[in-house]
């Protein structure tokens, strides 16, 4: 085996935090959410959204319930600027929604950003500069002080322009020490303190300090340690809203944000389905629905996931992976037999349960809560089992194959699935049921059947015998017979045994109505066993329940080998 060159990489430093408290904390309420779909999400797209697409995305975000939405980087391009103007001038922004605009800490860009938000009722100006050791040395070739000065100078200008804006009460301020995960903690705090001073931050004039995991460089616990450390060491905690903006380079942005919340963060930035630079921004859909599954109101509405997914696809031209948590097209689908069996049992119990607490195996969330139907939960291929097959027939066609018959039909379906290697649709499974049981007319087919009862003797307590008169097509020609028994099934079995010479008896029997209307059909299921020890299952459908069961006997006889 060839060794990968792991020596090329160095471990991320841990945090010196004597007694960390976040591991014992729980998430108990939704954070302040901020969507960055229209900025970080958009800037990572091969084809950025057009103004119209951005408007459609903005409306979607509003409908989901976001109250803070980063709408762009207006000083970066004409489209970005035009979009912010359109939102304001065409009054697209609801009263209770605050738009956020990003700017680098450079004078002309800050001024242009303020121009873009003129007339907005509520806006957050989001200023950033890179603070990491790597960016200081490699990109800016500046020392710590110079980098801190950039942040402070930018903050002062934002403060001044806010005062001059004519709407100082409507303008809030966010500062990001960009590349925070690559920044020495004490230095990040030093810059943030300087920014807070420059802003005049207080409990009544809070600054949003966004501590981005610009590049995800460590396990989420280390990031959580950094957040707890920061919250403990900040001079005036009440003067700051601690915000987290996690990217997903290690695939753990959701965990990073969740642990950061436990560690003291108040606010979470992210994007739908994790769109964003490189491996994406933290996926807000997953984080919010993770909360829902813990009985916490996420304060965001994902109850129409198909619509959200479609709008997202249309606007971003990105796909949502079929396995995407909560949202992918296959995430509520079980192909494997044991999973199907457990789901179908869980669903039955859930229907009957009075508490209404969701407790279905393999489904951490009720698909209906995110606008998905139960139809796709169980799908059939060669990995599937009899329970899943029965579930599909019941769900889609109201055919409730009894337990003792499920292995028989399961084998018939499995044979086709194995042979074709394909998934079988509910229609195909229904057709298979029809052809395996209902539609077989050889060697026997019931032509006529009349059921009557013997006159009862009013003196006697005896059971009234059933008399059956039948015509049955057979290889020996038409069998025309009359037989007597203690019920239609018994009479028919006796008649068939004497006519065909096949010695068999019924050892399992079930029936039910299909549908609830007055013209509902009945379906009968039968298992017979012959004196030679052979078993066969059959099924029959008729508007008359006795005839449905008699047809089921004929069906079973036709399958007896
Ligand atoms: O990832 C990042 O650090 C950013 C900042 C601009 C907040 O997007
Ligand atoms: Zn980012």
mmCIF file with all atom_site columns, C-alpha atoms in Angstrom, residues 98-258:
data_model
loop_
_atom_site.group_PDB
_atom_site.id
_atom_site.type_symbol
_atom_site.label_atom_id
_atom_site.label_alt_id
_atom_site.label_comp_id
_atom_site.label_asym_id
_atom_site.label_entity_id
_atom_site.label_seq_id
_atom_site.pdbx_PDB_ins_code
_atom_site.Cartn_x
_atom_site.Cartn_y
_atom_site.Cartn_z
_atom_site.occupancy
_atom_site.B_iso_or_equiv
_atom_site.pdbx_formal_charge
_atom_site.auth_seq_id
_atom_site.auth_comp_id
_atom_site.auth_asym_id
_atom_site.auth_atom_id
_atom_site.pdbx_PDB_model_num
ATOM 1   C CA . UNK A 1 98  ? -33.420 43.338 8.054  1.00 0.00 ? 98  UNK A CA 1
ATOM 2   C CA . UNK A 1 99  ? -31.183 43.193 5.015  1.00 0.00 ? 99  UNK A CA 1
ATOM 3   C CA . UNK A 1 100 ? -27.448 42.773 5.536  1.00 0.00 ? 100 UNK A CA 1
ATOM 4   C CA . UNK A 1 101 ? -24.750 43.957 3.141  1.00 0.00 ? 101 UNK A CA 1
ATOM 5   C CA . UNK A 1 102 ? -21.118 42.910 3.158  1.00 0.00 ? 102 UNK A CA 1
ATOM 6   C CA . UNK A 1 103 ? -18.173 45.186 2.574  1.00 0.00 ? 103 UNK A CA 1
ATOM 7   C CA . UNK A 1 104 ? -14.426 45.007 2.834  1.00 0.00 ? 104 UNK A CA 1
ATOM 8   C CA . UNK A 1 105 ? -12.830 47.514 5.219  1.00 0.00 ? 105 UNK A CA 1
ATOM 9   C CA . UNK A 1 106 ? -11.881 49.922 2.440  1.00 0.00 ? 106 UNK A CA 1
ATOM 10  C CA . UNK A 1 107 ? -13.154 53.470 2.278  1.00 0.00 ? 107 UNK A CA 1
ATOM 11  C CA . UNK A 1 108 ? -14.594 53.609 -1.248 1.00 0.00 ? 108 UNK A CA 1
ATOM 12  C CA . UNK A 1 109 ? -16.266 50.222 -0.794 1.00 0.00 ? 109 UNK A CA 1
ATOM 13  C CA . UNK A 1 110 ? -17.819 51.230 2.521  1.00 0.00 ? 110 UNK A CA 1
ATOM 14  C CA . UNK A 1 111 ? -19.145 54.457 0.971  1.00 0.00 ? 111 UNK A CA 1
ATOM 15  C CA . UNK A 1 112 ? -20.624 52.592 -2.002 1.00 0.00 ? 112 UNK A CA 1
ATOM 16  C CA . UNK A 1 113 ? -22.219 50.089 0.394  1.00 0.00 ? 113 UNK A CA 1
ATOM 17  C CA . UNK A 1 114 ? -23.951 52.919 2.231  1.00 0.00 ? 114 UNK A CA 1
ATOM 18  C CA . UNK A 1 115 ? -25.225 54.274 -1.087 1.00 0.00 ? 115 UNK A CA 1
ATOM 19  C CA . UNK A 1 116 ? -26.758 50.888 -1.845 1.00 0.00 ? 116 UNK A CA 1
ATOM 20  C CA . UNK A 1 117 ? -28.830 50.829 1.364  1.00 0.00 ? 117 UNK A CA 1
ATOM 21  C CA . UNK A 1 118 ? -30.143 54.391 1.178  1.00 0.00 ? 118 UNK A CA 1
ATOM 22  C CA . UNK A 1 119 ? -33.859 54.306 2.043  1.00 0.00 ? 119 UNK A CA 1
ATOM 23  C CA . UNK A 1 120 ? -33.764 50.895 3.733  1.00 0.00 ? 120 UNK A CA 1
ATOM 24  C CA . UNK A 1 121 ? -35.747 50.786 6.954  1.00 0.00 ? 121 UNK A CA 1
ATOM 25  C CA . UNK A 1 122 ? -33.445 48.242 8.622  1.00 0.00 ? 122 UNK A CA 1
ATOM 26  C CA . UNK A 1 123 ? -29.981 47.220 7.514  1.00 0.00 ? 123 UNK A CA 1
ATOM 27  C CA . UNK A 1 124 ? -26.865 45.613 8.919  1.00 0.00 ? 124 UNK A CA 1
ATOM 28  C CA . UNK A 1 125 ? -23.570 46.796 7.480  1.00 0.00 ? 125 UNK A CA 1
ATOM 29  C CA . UNK A 1 126 ? -21.196 43.850 7.656  1.00 0.00 ? 126 UNK A CA 1
ATOM 30  C CA . UNK A 1 127 ? -17.538 44.817 7.635  1.00 0.00 ? 127 UNK A CA 1
ATOM 31  C CA . UNK A 1 128 ? -14.746 42.281 7.379  1.00 0.00 ? 128 UNK A CA 1
ATOM 32  C CA . UNK A 1 129 ? -11.014 42.024 7.101  1.00 0.00 ? 129 UNK A CA 1
ATOM 33  C CA . UNK A 1 130 ? -8.780  39.017 7.267  1.00 0.00 ? 130 UNK A CA 1
ATOM 34  C CA . UNK A 1 131 ? -6.930  38.535 10.538 1.00 0.00 ? 131 UNK A CA 1
ATOM 35  C CA . UNK A 1 132 ? -5.258  35.106 10.334 1.00 0.00 ? 132 UNK A CA 1
ATOM 36  C CA . UNK A 1 133 ? -1.522  34.643 10.624 1.00 0.00 ? 133 UNK A CA 1
ATOM 37  C CA . UNK A 1 134 ? -1.482  33.130 7.160  1.00 0.00 ? 134 UNK A CA 1
ATOM 38  C CA . UNK A 1 135 ? -3.363  36.014 5.501  1.00 0.00 ? 135 UNK A CA 1
ATOM 39  C CA . UNK A 1 136 ? -1.291  38.604 7.388  1.00 0.00 ? 136 UNK A CA 1
ATOM 40  C CA . UNK A 1 137 ? 1.965   37.010 6.244  1.00 0.00 ? 137 UNK A CA 1
ATOM 41  C CA . UNK A 1 138 ? 1.086   35.672 2.807  1.00 0.00 ? 138 UNK A CA 1
ATOM 42  C CA . UNK A 1 139 ? -1.622  37.911 1.409  1.00 0.00 ? 139 UNK A CA 1
ATOM 43  C CA . UNK A 1 140 ? -1.332  41.306 3.107  1.00 0.00 ? 140 UNK A CA 1
ATOM 44  C CA . UNK A 1 141 ? 2.263   41.215 4.329  1.00 0.00 ? 141 UNK A CA 1
ATOM 45  C CA . UNK A 1 142 ? 1.201   43.271 7.327  1.00 0.00 ? 142 UNK A CA 1
ATOM 46  C CA . UNK A 1 143 ? 1.765   42.964 11.042 1.00 0.00 ? 143 UNK A CA 1
ATOM 47  C CA . UNK A 1 144 ? -0.889  42.550 13.714 1.00 0.00 ? 144 UNK A CA 1
ATOM 48  C CA . UNK A 1 145 ? -1.184  46.268 14.380 1.00 0.00 ? 145 UNK A CA 1
ATOM 49  C CA . UNK A 1 146 ? -1.708  47.222 10.770 1.00 0.00 ? 146 UNK A CA 1
ATOM 50  C CA . UNK A 1 147 ? -4.422  44.606 10.382 1.00 0.00 ? 147 UNK A CA 1
ATOM 51  C CA . UNK A 1 148 ? -6.112  45.834 13.559 1.00 0.00 ? 148 UNK A CA 1
ATOM 52  C CA . UNK A 1 149 ? -5.968  49.390 12.228 1.00 0.00 ? 149 UNK A CA 1
ATOM 53  C CA . UNK A 1 150 ? -7.775  48.346 9.045  1.00 0.00 ? 150 UNK A CA 1
ATOM 54  C CA . UNK A 1 151 ? -10.617 46.994 11.177 1.00 0.00 ? 151 UNK A CA 1
ATOM 55  C CA . UNK A 1 152 ? -10.752 50.049 13.415 1.00 0.00 ? 152 UNK A CA 1
ATOM 56  C CA . UNK A 1 153 ? -10.569 52.584 10.555 1.00 0.00 ? 153 UNK A CA 1
ATOM 57  C CA . UNK A 1 154 ? -13.321 50.747 8.709  1.00 0.00 ? 154 UNK A CA 1
ATOM 58  C CA . UNK A 1 155 ? -15.486 50.628 11.825 1.00 0.00 ? 155 UNK A CA 1
ATOM 59  C CA . UNK A 1 156 ? -15.067 54.364 12.434 1.00 0.00 ? 156 UNK A CA 1
ATOM 60  C CA . UNK A 1 157 ? -16.153 55.105 8.883  1.00 0.00 ? 157 UNK A CA 1
ATOM 61  C CA . UNK A 1 158 ? -19.189 52.875 9.197  1.00 0.00 ? 158 UNK A CA 1
ATOM 62  C CA . UNK A 1 159 ? -20.079 54.657 12.437 1.00 0.00 ? 159 UNK A CA 1
ATOM 63  C CA . UNK A 1 160 ? -19.717 58.058 10.778 1.00 0.00 ? 160 UNK A CA 1
ATOM 64  C CA . UNK A 1 161 ? -21.738 57.108 7.679  1.00 0.00 ? 161 UNK A CA 1
ATOM 65  C CA . UNK A 1 162 ? -24.436 55.603 9.848  1.00 0.00 ? 162 UNK A CA 1
ATOM 66  C CA . UNK A 1 163 ? -24.791 58.908 11.692 1.00 0.00 ? 163 UNK A CA 1
ATOM 67  C CA . UNK A 1 164 ? -24.920 60.758 8.373  1.00 0.00 ? 164 UNK A CA 1
ATOM 68  C CA . UNK A 1 165 ? -27.365 58.315 6.800  1.00 0.00 ? 165 UNK A CA 1
ATOM 69  C CA . UNK A 1 166 ? -30.528 59.968 8.056  1.00 0.00 ? 166 UNK A CA 1
ATOM 70  C CA . UNK A 1 167 ? -31.577 56.634 9.568  1.00 0.00 ? 167 UNK A CA 1
ATOM 71  C CA . UNK A 1 168 ? -29.021 55.878 12.294 1.00 0.00 ? 168 UNK A CA 1
ATOM 72  C CA . UNK A 1 169 ? -31.543 53.906 14.346 1.00 0.00 ? 169 UNK A CA 1
ATOM 73  C CA . UNK A 1 170 ? -32.165 51.559 11.413 1.00 0.00 ? 170 UNK A CA 1
ATOM 74  C CA . UNK A 1 171 ? -28.519 50.698 10.784 1.00 0.00 ? 171 UNK A CA 1
ATOM 75  C CA . UNK A 1 172 ? -26.708 48.041 12.773 1.00 0.00 ? 172 UNK A CA 1
ATOM 76  C CA . UNK A 1 173 ? -23.122 46.853 12.507 1.00 0.00 ? 173 UNK A CA 1
ATOM 77  C CA . UNK A 1 174 ? -21.494 43.459 12.100 1.00 0.00 ? 174 UNK A CA 1
ATOM 78  C CA . UNK A 1 175 ? -17.773 42.860 12.164 1.00 0.00 ? 175 UNK A CA 1
ATOM 79  C CA . UNK A 1 176 ? -16.061 39.639 11.023 1.00 0.00 ? 176 UNK A CA 1
ATOM 80  C CA . UNK A 1 177 ? -12.408 38.902 11.734 1.00 0.00 ? 177 UNK A CA 1
ATOM 81  C CA . UNK A 1 178 ? -12.347 36.874 8.508  1.00 0.00 ? 178 UNK A CA 1
ATOM 82  C CA . UNK A 1 179 ? -10.309 33.646 8.698  1.00 0.00 ? 179 UNK A CA 1
ATOM 83  C CA . UNK A 1 180 ? -11.004 33.578 12.454 1.00 0.00 ? 180 UNK A CA 1
ATOM 84  C CA . UNK A 1 181 ? -10.243 29.840 12.539 1.00 0.00 ? 181 UNK A CA 1
ATOM 85  C CA . UNK A 1 182 ? -6.710  30.659 11.398 1.00 0.00 ? 182 UNK A CA 1
ATOM 86  C CA . UNK A 1 183 ? -6.348  33.583 13.793 1.00 0.00 ? 183 UNK A CA 1
ATOM 87  C CA . UNK A 1 184 ? -4.665  33.384 17.208 1.00 0.00 ? 184 UNK A CA 1
ATOM 88  C CA . UNK A 1 185 ? -7.526  33.601 19.723 1.00 0.00 ? 185 UNK A CA 1
ATOM 89  C CA . UNK A 1 186 ? -6.003  36.367 21.828 1.00 0.00 ? 186 UNK A CA 1
ATOM 90  C CA . UNK A 1 187 ? -5.339  38.415 18.722 1.00 0.00 ? 187 UNK A CA 1
ATOM 91  C CA . UNK A 1 188 ? -8.896  37.905 17.388 1.00 0.00 ? 188 UNK A CA 1
ATOM 92  C CA . UNK A 1 189 ? -10.173 39.153 20.734 1.00 0.00 ? 189 UNK A CA 1
ATOM 93  C CA . UNK A 1 190 ? -7.810  42.125 20.652 1.00 0.00 ? 190 UNK A CA 1
ATOM 94  C CA . UNK A 1 191 ? -9.106  43.166 17.207 1.00 0.00 ? 191 UNK A CA 1
ATOM 95  C CA . UNK A 1 192 ? -12.731 42.680 18.264 1.00 0.00 ? 192 UNK A CA 1
ATOM 96  C CA . UNK A 1 193 ? -12.174 44.763 21.408 1.00 0.00 ? 193 UNK A CA 1
ATOM 97  C CA . UNK A 1 194 ? -10.688 47.537 19.270 1.00 0.00 ? 194 UNK A CA 1
ATOM 98  C CA . UNK A 1 195 ? -13.673 47.337 16.917 1.00 0.00 ? 195 UNK A CA 1
ATOM 99  C CA . UNK A 1 196 ? -16.112 47.480 19.835 1.00 0.00 ? 196 UNK A CA 1
ATOM 100 C CA . UNK A 1 197 ? -14.375 50.575 21.155 1.00 0.00 ? 197 UNK A CA 1
ATOM 101 C CA . UNK A 1 198 ? -14.407 52.212 17.749 1.00 0.00 ? 198 UNK A CA 1
ATOM 102 C CA . UNK A 1 199 ? -18.108 51.444 17.429 1.00 0.00 ? 199 UNK A CA 1
ATOM 103 C CA . UNK A 1 200 ? -18.926 52.627 20.949 1.00 0.00 ? 200 UNK A CA 1
ATOM 104 C CA . UNK A 1 201 ? -20.551 49.249 21.586 1.00 0.00 ? 201 UNK A CA 1
ATOM 105 C CA . UNK A 1 202 ? -22.862 48.962 24.582 1.00 0.00 ? 202 UNK A CA 1
ATOM 106 C CA . UNK A 1 203 ? -25.846 46.896 25.637 1.00 0.00 ? 203 UNK A CA 1
ATOM 107 C CA . UNK A 1 204 ? -28.025 49.430 23.754 1.00 0.00 ? 204 UNK A CA 1
ATOM 108 C CA . UNK A 1 205 ? -25.755 49.600 20.752 1.00 0.00 ? 205 UNK A CA 1
ATOM 109 C CA . UNK A 1 206 ? -24.607 46.060 20.273 1.00 0.00 ? 206 UNK A CA 1
ATOM 110 C CA . UNK A 1 207 ? -22.137 45.004 17.669 1.00 0.00 ? 207 UNK A CA 1
ATOM 111 C CA . UNK A 1 208 ? -22.558 41.664 15.944 1.00 0.00 ? 208 UNK A CA 1
ATOM 112 C CA . UNK A 1 209 ? -19.207 39.897 16.231 1.00 0.00 ? 209 UNK A CA 1
ATOM 113 C CA . UNK A 1 210 ? -19.204 37.188 13.604 1.00 0.00 ? 210 UNK A CA 1
ATOM 114 C CA . UNK A 1 211 ? -16.447 34.646 14.245 1.00 0.00 ? 211 UNK A CA 1
ATOM 115 C CA . UNK A 1 212 ? -16.252 32.747 11.004 1.00 0.00 ? 212 UNK A CA 1
ATOM 116 C CA . UNK A 1 213 ? -14.950 29.301 10.433 1.00 0.00 ? 213 UNK A CA 1
ATOM 117 C CA . UNK A 1 214 ? -13.902 30.713 7.086  1.00 0.00 ? 214 UNK A CA 1
ATOM 118 C CA . UNK A 1 215 ? -12.016 27.503 6.441  1.00 0.00 ? 215 UNK A CA 1
ATOM 119 C CA . UNK A 1 216 ? -13.003 24.587 8.648  1.00 0.00 ? 216 UNK A CA 1
ATOM 120 C CA . UNK A 1 217 ? -9.680  23.484 10.123 1.00 0.00 ? 217 UNK A CA 1
ATOM 121 C CA . UNK A 1 218 ? -10.511 21.406 13.196 1.00 0.00 ? 218 UNK A CA 1
ATOM 122 C CA . UNK A 1 219 ? -13.028 19.167 14.844 1.00 0.00 ? 219 UNK A CA 1
ATOM 123 C CA . UNK A 1 220 ? -16.163 21.011 16.029 1.00 0.00 ? 220 UNK A CA 1
ATOM 124 C CA . UNK A 1 221 ? -15.222 20.652 19.714 1.00 0.00 ? 221 UNK A CA 1
ATOM 125 C CA . UNK A 1 222 ? -12.142 22.831 19.238 1.00 0.00 ? 222 UNK A CA 1
ATOM 126 C CA . UNK A 1 223 ? -14.225 25.477 17.522 1.00 0.00 ? 223 UNK A CA 1
ATOM 127 C CA . UNK A 1 224 ? -16.692 25.295 20.433 1.00 0.00 ? 224 UNK A CA 1
ATOM 128 C CA . UNK A 1 225 ? -13.775 25.751 22.852 1.00 0.00 ? 225 UNK A CA 1
ATOM 129 C CA . UNK A 1 226 ? -12.759 28.855 20.922 1.00 0.00 ? 226 UNK A CA 1
ATOM 130 C CA . UNK A 1 227 ? -16.273 30.281 21.152 1.00 0.00 ? 227 UNK A CA 1
ATOM 131 C CA . UNK A 1 228 ? -16.527 29.552 24.885 1.00 0.00 ? 228 UNK A CA 1
ATOM 132 C CA . UNK A 1 229 ? -13.083 31.059 25.436 1.00 0.00 ? 229 UNK A CA 1
ATOM 133 C CA . UNK A 1 230 ? -14.055 34.153 23.421 1.00 0.00 ? 230 UNK A CA 1
ATOM 134 C CA . UNK A 1 231 ? -17.360 34.613 25.291 1.00 0.00 ? 231 UNK A CA 1
ATOM 135 C CA . UNK A 1 232 ? -15.559 34.311 28.637 1.00 0.00 ? 232 UNK A CA 1
ATOM 136 C CA . UNK A 1 233 ? -12.785 36.753 27.785 1.00 0.00 ? 233 UNK A CA 1
ATOM 137 C CA . UNK A 1 234 ? -14.722 39.446 25.963 1.00 0.00 ? 234 UNK A CA 1
ATOM 138 C CA . UNK A 1 235 ? -14.701 42.649 28.044 1.00 0.00 ? 235 UNK A CA 1
ATOM 139 C CA . UNK A 1 236 ? -18.386 43.495 27.675 1.00 0.00 ? 236 UNK A CA 1
ATOM 140 C CA . UNK A 1 237 ? -20.379 40.427 26.695 1.00 0.00 ? 237 UNK A CA 1
ATOM 141 C CA . UNK A 1 238 ? -23.650 42.393 26.793 1.00 0.00 ? 238 UNK A CA 1
ATOM 142 C CA . UNK A 1 239 ? -22.404 44.745 24.115 1.00 0.00 ? 239 UNK A CA 1
ATOM 143 C CA . UNK A 1 240 ? -21.978 41.972 21.555 1.00 0.00 ? 240 UNK A CA 1
ATOM 144 C CA . UNK A 1 241 ? -24.093 39.459 19.698 1.00 0.00 ? 241 UNK A CA 1
ATOM 145 C CA . UNK A 1 242 ? -21.812 36.504 19.055 1.00 0.00 ? 242 UNK A CA 1
ATOM 146 C CA . UNK A 1 243 ? -22.409 35.130 15.599 1.00 0.00 ? 243 UNK A CA 1
ATOM 147 C CA . UNK A 1 244 ? -21.072 32.011 13.917 1.00 0.00 ? 244 UNK A CA 1
ATOM 148 C CA . UNK A 1 245 ? -20.483 31.539 10.208 1.00 0.00 ? 245 UNK A CA 1
ATOM 149 C CA . UNK A 1 246 ? -19.189 28.058 9.506  1.00 0.00 ? 246 UNK A CA 1
ATOM 150 C CA . UNK A 1 247 ? -17.920 26.630 6.247  1.00 0.00 ? 247 UNK A CA 1
ATOM 151 C CA . UNK A 1 248 ? -17.986 22.932 5.618  1.00 0.00 ? 248 UNK A CA 1
ATOM 152 C CA . UNK A 1 249 ? -14.460 21.989 4.503  1.00 0.00 ? 249 UNK A CA 1
ATOM 153 C CA . UNK A 1 250 ? -14.342 18.989 6.851  1.00 0.00 ? 250 UNK A CA 1
ATOM 154 C CA . UNK A 1 251 ? -18.015 18.173 6.409  1.00 0.00 ? 251 UNK A CA 1
ATOM 155 C CA . UNK A 1 252 ? -18.866 19.192 9.976  1.00 0.00 ? 252 UNK A CA 1
ATOM 156 C CA . UNK A 1 253 ? -20.205 22.742 9.634  1.00 0.00 ? 253 UNK A CA 1
ATOM 157 C CA . UNK A 1 254 ? -23.558 21.809 11.152 1.00 0.00 ? 254 UNK A CA 1
ATOM 158 C CA . UNK A 1 255 ? -21.912 20.192 14.186 1.00 0.00 ? 255 UNK A CA 1
ATOM 159 C CA . UNK A 1 256 ? -19.572 23.169 14.441 1.00 0.00 ? 256 UNK A CA 1
ATOM 160 C CA . UNK A 1 257 ? -22.510 25.567 14.565 1.00 0.00 ? 257 UNK A CA 1
ATOM 161 C CA . UNK A 1 258 ? -24.474 23.407 16.969 1.00 0.00 ? 258 UNK A CA 1
#
